[in-house]
PDB file of C-alpha atoms in Angstrom:
ATOM      1  CA  LEU A   1     148.458 308.369  34.672  1.00 49.00           C
ATOM      2  CA  PRO A   2     144.867 308.409  33.473  1.00 71.00           C
ATOM      3  CA  ILE A   3     143.944 305.569  31.115  1.00 76.00           C
ATOM      4  CA  ILE A   4     140.991 307.366  29.585  1.00 84.00           C
ATOM      5  CA  ASP A   5     141.695 310.890  28.445  1.00 88.00           C
ATOM      6  CA  ARG A   6     140.140 313.327  25.990  1.00 90.00           C
ATOM      7  CA  SER A   7     141.795 311.702  22.954  1.00 91.00           C
ATOM      8  CA  VAL A   8     139.897 308.434  23.513  1.00 92.00           C
ATOM      9  CA  VAL A   9     136.470 309.921  22.777  1.00 93.00           C
ATOM     10  CA  LYS A  10     137.457 312.965  20.689  1.00 93.00           C
ATOM     11  CA  ARG A  11     136.889 311.278  17.316  1.00 93.00           C
ATOM     12  CA  THR A  12     133.438 310.055  18.343  1.00 93.00           C
ATOM     13  CA  VAL A  13     132.475 313.520  19.562  1.00 91.00           C
ATOM     14  CA  MET A  14     133.750 315.128  16.350  1.00 87.00           C
ATOM     15  CA  THR A  15     131.956 312.633  14.081  1.00 85.00           C
ATOM     16  CA  SER A  16     128.696 312.626  16.043  1.00 84.00           C
ATOM     17  CA  VAL A  17     127.418 315.567  13.981  1.00 76.00           C
ATOM     18  CA  TYR A  18     127.966 313.427  10.902  1.00 76.00           C
ATOM     19  CA  GLY A  19     125.802 310.649  12.291  1.00 77.00           C
ATOM     20  CA  VAL A  20     128.397 308.228  13.667  1.00 84.00           C
ATOM     21  CA  THR A  21     126.714 304.964  14.653  1.00 84.00           C
ATOM     22  CA  ARG A  22     127.256 303.119  17.904  1.00 90.00           C
ATOM     23  CA  MET A  23     129.291 300.497  16.051  1.00 93.00           C
ATOM     24  CA  GLY A  24     131.379 303.194  14.365  1.00 93.00           C
ATOM     25  CA  SER A  25     131.921 304.922  17.677  1.00 94.00           C
ATOM     26  CA  ARG A  26     132.988 301.680  19.353  1.00 96.00           C
ATOM     27  CA  TYR A  27     135.474 301.052  16.549  1.00 95.00           C
ATOM     28  CA  GLN A  28     136.911 304.583  16.831  1.00 96.00           C
ATOM     29  CA  ILE A  29     137.354 304.278  20.588  1.00 95.00           C
ATOM     30  CA  TYR A  30     138.810 300.781  20.254  1.00 94.00           C
ATOM     31  CA  GLU A  31     141.359 302.052  17.718  1.00 94.00           C
ATOM     32  CA  GLN A  32     142.416 304.893  20.002  1.00 93.00           C
ATOM     33  CA  LEU A  33     142.778 302.575  22.997  1.00 92.00           C
ATOM     34  CA  GLN A  34     144.804 300.200  20.828  1.00 92.00           C
ATOM     35  CA  LYS A  35     147.007 303.056  19.642  1.00 91.00           C
ATOM     36  CA  ASP A  36     147.613 304.136  23.248  1.00 85.00           C
ATOM     37  CA  GLY A  37     148.520 300.520  24.125  1.00 84.00           C
ATOM     38  CA  LYS A  38     147.304 300.853  27.695  1.00 74.00           C
ATOM     39  CA  LEU A  39     144.799 297.985  27.802  1.00 86.00           C
ATOM     40  CA  ASP A  40     144.886 294.352  26.715  1.00 88.00           C
ATOM     41  CA  GLU A  41     142.538 293.304  23.903  1.00 88.00           C
ATOM     42  CA  ASN A  42     139.740 291.788  26.014  1.00 88.00           C
ATOM     43  CA  VAL A  43     139.548 294.820  28.299  1.00 91.00           C
ATOM     44  CA  ARG A  44     139.927 297.159  25.310  1.00 92.00           C
ATOM     45  CA  TYR A  45     136.898 295.615  23.578  1.00 92.00           C
ATOM     46  CA  LYS A  46     134.709 295.847  26.687  1.00 94.00           C
ATOM     47  CA  ALA A  47     135.926 299.367  27.462  1.00 93.00           C
ATOM     48  CA  SER A  48     135.261 300.575  23.910  1.00 94.00           C
ATOM     49  CA  SER A  49     131.723 299.148  23.980  1.00 95.00           C
ATOM     50  CA  TYR A  50     130.989 300.809  27.318  1.00 95.00           C
ATOM     51  CA  LEU A  51     132.621 304.139  26.423  1.00 95.00           C
ATOM     52  CA  SER A  52     130.832 304.252  23.084  1.00 95.00           C
ATOM     53  CA  GLN A  53     127.476 303.793  24.775  1.00 95.00           C
ATOM     54  CA  ILE A  54     127.988 306.468  27.441  1.00 95.00           C
ATOM     55  CA  THR A  55     129.693 308.914  25.063  1.00 94.00           C
ATOM     56  CA  LEU A  56     126.847 308.806  22.545  1.00 92.00           C
ATOM     57  CA  LYS A  57     124.301 309.074  25.353  1.00 93.00           C
ATOM     58  CA  ALA A  58     126.093 312.132  26.771  1.00 93.00           C
ATOM     59  CA  ILE A  59     126.289 313.750  23.333  1.00 90.00           C
ATOM     60  CA  GLY A  60     122.570 313.106  22.875  1.00 87.00           C
ATOM     61  CA  GLN A  61     121.850 314.823  26.192  1.00 91.00           C
ATOM     62  CA  VAL A  62     124.163 317.791  25.679  1.00 91.00           C
ATOM     63  CA  CYS A  63     123.487 318.242  21.958  1.00 87.00           C
ATOM     64  CA  HIS A  64     119.945 316.939  21.820  1.00 87.00           C
ATOM     65  CA  TYR A  65     118.901 319.150  18.909  1.00 89.00           C
ATOM     66  CA  ALA A  66     121.735 317.787  16.751  1.00 84.00           C
ATOM     67  CA  ALA A  67     120.883 314.225  17.818  1.00 83.00           C
ATOM     68  CA  ASP A  68     117.206 314.825  17.019  1.00 88.00           C
ATOM     69  CA  LEU A  69     118.179 316.183  13.590  1.00 89.00           C
ATOM     70  CA  MET A  70     120.232 313.066  12.831  1.00 87.00           C
ATOM     71  CA  VAL A  71     117.273 310.854  13.754  1.00 89.00           C
ATOM     72  CA  TRP A  72     114.982 312.940  11.540  1.00 94.00           C
ATOM     73  CA  LEU A  73     117.387 312.830   8.577  1.00 94.00           C
ATOM     74  CA  ARG A  74     117.632 309.041   8.896  1.00 94.00           C
ATOM     75  CA  GLN A  75     113.813 308.787   8.995  1.00 97.00           C
ATOM     76  CA  VAL A  76     113.501 310.903   5.842  1.00 97.00           C
ATOM     77  CA  ALA A  77     115.987 308.659   4.033  1.00 97.00           C
ATOM     78  CA  LYS A  78     114.217 305.526   5.266  1.00 97.00           C
ATOM     79  CA  ARG A  79     110.840 306.748   4.052  1.00 97.00           C
ATOM     80  CA  ALA A  80     112.182 307.787   0.651  1.00 96.00           C
ATOM     81  CA  ALA A  81     113.876 304.414   0.181  1.00 96.00           C
ATOM     82  CA  LYS A  82     111.248 302.065   1.647  1.00 95.00           C
ATOM     83  CA  GLU A  83     107.995 303.731   0.655  1.00 95.00           C
ATOM     84  CA  TYR A  84     108.975 305.337  -2.641  1.00 95.00           C
ATOM     85  CA  ASN A  85     112.148 303.460  -3.702  1.00 94.00           C
ATOM     86  CA  ILE A  86     113.841 306.767  -4.512  1.00 95.00           C
ATOM     87  CA  PRO A  87     117.300 307.940  -3.486  1.00 96.00           C
ATOM     88  CA  VAL A  88     117.596 310.962  -1.223  1.00 97.00           C
ATOM     89  CA  GLN A  89     118.351 314.126  -3.128  1.00 97.00           C
ATOM     90  CA  TRP A  90     118.534 317.794  -2.238  1.00 97.00           C
ATOM     91  CA  THR A  91     119.854 321.116  -3.496  1.00 98.00           C
ATOM     92  CA  THR A  92     122.416 323.107  -1.514  1.00 97.00           C
ATOM     93  CA  PRO A  93     121.856 326.825  -0.823  1.00 95.00           C
ATOM     94  CA  LEU A  94     124.213 327.523  -3.760  1.00 95.00           C
ATOM     95  CA  GLY A  95     121.936 325.563  -6.103  1.00 96.00           C
ATOM     96  CA  PHE A  96     124.205 322.504  -6.348  1.00 95.00           C
ATOM     97  CA  PRO A  97     122.116 319.325  -6.784  1.00 97.00           C
ATOM     98  CA  VAL A  98     123.089 316.331  -4.647  1.00 97.00           C
ATOM     99  CA  LEU A  99     121.882 312.765  -5.199  1.00 96.00           C
ATOM    100  CA  GLN A 100     122.802 309.728  -3.148  1.00 95.00           C
ATOM    101  CA  PRO A 101     123.299 306.929  -5.693  1.00 92.00           C
ATOM    102  CA  TYR A 102     123.164 304.085  -3.167  1.00 93.00           C
ATOM    103  CA  ARG A 103     121.344 301.080  -4.589  1.00 92.00           C
ATOM    104  CA  ARG A 104     121.379 297.400  -3.760  1.00 90.00           C
ATOM    105  CA  SER A 105     123.843 295.427  -5.783  1.00 84.00           C
ATOM    106  CA  LYS A 106     123.092 292.195  -7.588  1.00 87.00           C
ATOM    107  CA  THR A 107     125.600 289.362  -7.530  1.00 88.00           C
ATOM    108  CA  SER A 108     125.754 286.548 -10.053  1.00 90.00           C
ATOM    109  CA  GLN A 109     128.032 283.551 -10.060  1.00 91.00           C
ATOM    110  CA  ILE A 110     129.501 282.367 -13.310  1.00 92.00           C
ATOM    111  CA  GLU A 111     131.169 278.983 -13.559  1.00 92.00           C
ATOM    112  CA  THR A 112     134.259 278.954 -15.764  1.00 91.00           C
ATOM    113  CA  ILE A 113     136.869 276.296 -16.445  1.00 91.00           C
ATOM    114  CA  LEU A 114     139.132 278.185 -14.009  1.00 89.00           C
ATOM    115  CA  GLY A 115     136.538 278.315 -11.211  1.00 91.00           C
ATOM    116  CA  ILE A 116     133.604 280.369 -10.034  1.00 92.00           C
ATOM    117  CA  VAL A 117     133.630 284.108 -10.717  1.00 92.00           C
ATOM    118  CA  ARG A 118     131.314 286.483  -8.864  1.00 91.00           C
ATOM    119  CA  VAL A 119     130.079 289.470 -10.850  1.00 89.00           C
ATOM    120  CA  HIS A 120     128.553 292.460  -9.040  1.00 83.00           C
ATOM    121  CA  TYR A 121     126.059 294.668 -10.798  1.00 83.00           C
ATOM    122  CA  ASP A 122     124.800 297.911  -9.301  1.00 78.00           C
ATOM    123  CA  GLY A 123     122.807 299.623 -12.019  1.00 81.00           C
ATOM    124  CA  GLN A 124     120.167 302.337 -11.759  1.00 83.00           C
ATOM    125  CA  ASP A 125     117.385 299.804 -12.346  1.00 86.00           C
ATOM    126  CA  LEU A 126     118.020 298.081  -8.986  1.00 89.00           C
ATOM    127  CA  PRO A 127     116.104 298.974  -5.819  1.00 91.00           C
ATOM    128  CA  VAL A 128     117.421 301.740  -3.584  1.00 94.00           C
ATOM    129  CA  SER A 129     119.483 300.542  -0.596  1.00 94.00           C
ATOM    130  CA  CYS A 130     117.561 301.672   2.469  1.00 95.00           C
ATOM    131  CA  SER A 131     120.409 301.139   4.933  1.00 93.00           C
ATOM    132  CA  ASN A 132     122.967 302.973   2.787  1.00 93.00           C
ATOM    133  CA  GLN A 133     120.537 305.844   2.204  1.00 96.00           C
ATOM    134  CA  MET A 134     119.897 306.116   5.955  1.00 94.00           C
ATOM    135  CA  ASP A 135     123.563 305.872   6.937  1.00 91.00           C
ATOM    136  CA  GLY A 136     124.725 308.244   4.214  1.00 93.00           C
ATOM    137  CA  PHE A 137     122.183 311.037   4.415  1.00 95.00           C
ATOM    138  CA  PRO A 138     123.163 312.709   7.721  1.00 91.00           C
ATOM    139  CA  PRO A 139     126.914 313.000   6.991  1.00 89.00           C
ATOM    140  CA  ASN A 140     126.402 313.801   3.292  1.00 93.00           C
ATOM    141  CA  PHE A 141     123.871 316.526   4.082  1.00 94.00           C
ATOM    142  CA  ILE A 142     126.092 318.100   6.747  1.00 90.00           C
ATOM    143  CA  HIS A 143     129.141 317.888   4.440  1.00 89.00           C
ATOM    144  CA  SER A 144     127.150 319.618   1.693  1.00 94.00           C
ATOM    145  CA  LEU A 145     126.309 322.464   4.074  1.00 92.00           C
ATOM    146  CA  ASP A 146     129.951 322.689   5.198  1.00 89.00           C
ATOM    147  CA  ALA A 147     131.055 322.874   1.565  1.00 91.00           C
ATOM    148  CA  THR A 148     128.409 325.506   0.807  1.00 94.00           C
ATOM    149  CA  HIS A 149     129.549 327.612   3.750  1.00 93.00           C
ATOM    150  CA  MET A 150     133.174 327.371   2.642  1.00 93.00           C
ATOM    151  CA  MET A 151     132.313 328.277  -0.947  1.00 93.00           C
ATOM    152  CA  MET A 152     130.191 331.250   0.124  1.00 94.00           C
ATOM    153  CA  THR A 153     133.023 332.423   2.375  1.00 93.00           C
ATOM    154  CA  ALA A 154     135.544 332.069  -0.471  1.00 93.00           C
ATOM    155  CA  MET A 155     133.284 333.998  -2.842  1.00 95.00           C
ATOM    156  CA  LYS A 156     132.779 336.815  -0.327  1.00 95.00           C
ATOM    157  CA  CYS A 157     136.544 336.959   0.329  1.00 94.00           C
ATOM    158  CA  GLY A 158     137.149 337.108  -3.421  1.00 95.00           C
ATOM    159  CA  ARG A 159     134.729 340.020  -3.845  1.00 96.00           C
ATOM    160  CA  LYS A 160     136.459 341.904  -1.020  1.00 95.00           C
ATOM    161  CA  GLY A 161     140.002 341.094  -2.203  1.00 94.00           C
ATOM    162  CA  ILE A 162     140.788 339.066   0.922  1.00 94.00           C
ATOM    163  CA  ALA A 163     143.320 336.223   0.680  1.00 92.00           C
ATOM    164  CA  PHE A 164     141.652 332.828   1.204  1.00 92.00           C
ATOM    165  CA  ALA A 165     143.104 329.321   1.505  1.00 92.00           C
ATOM    166  CA  ALA A 166     141.445 325.965   2.119  1.00 89.00           C
ATOM    167  CA  VAL A 167     142.144 322.285   2.568  1.00 86.00           C
ATOM    168  CA  HIS A 168     139.130 319.964   2.758  1.00 75.00           C
ATOM    169  CA  ASN A 169     136.767 321.640   5.267  1.00 72.00           C
ATOM    170  CA  SER A 170     139.399 323.797   6.947  1.00 82.00           C
ATOM    171  CA  TYR A 171     139.898 327.319   5.656  1.00 85.00           C
ATOM    172  CA  TRP A 172     141.652 330.452   6.755  1.00 87.00           C
ATOM    173  CA  THR A 173     142.920 333.876   5.783  1.00 85.00           C
ATOM    174  CA  HIS A 174     145.653 336.264   6.874  1.00 85.00           C
ATOM    175  CA  SER A 175     145.248 337.463  10.470  1.00 84.00           C
ATOM    176  CA  ALA A 176     145.029 341.076   9.267  1.00 84.00           C
ATOM    177  CA  ASP A 177     141.826 340.171   7.406  1.00 82.00           C
TER     178      ASP A 177
END
């Protein structure tokens, strides 16, 4: 019986186009190995770290244009946040405006007779969160294009009288259509 099969790295491969990080990939692989129950925890941790590294490297080699795009999207978000303190925003091909609202939060501690209470504030006057902008832009941008494609497909089906059904980013029609 093979210990490592397709299911172990499938989630990482599928989420790579959404900008999965090495840490996220390691976690996904670890979870799958844990679910399979084939390795003890110490080996599972080491195996997930190793598999994450080689899986992402292989994806980068095979799908280098997609990997390059993810790097570029992250750089755009970093520049917008660090140099201009503005959130990343774009308009989909359908004209739908998208804005990433990620800002740093501010925490204050208030002493009460019952103890210390922490209050988090994340208003629009706070600086943009560079890390959240960078991590969010690649998957959010790709999701917005997926949603645009689905909507355009639904609209075209509607104009042609073709049955159309959808759940999240999966959509289909009758086989005769």
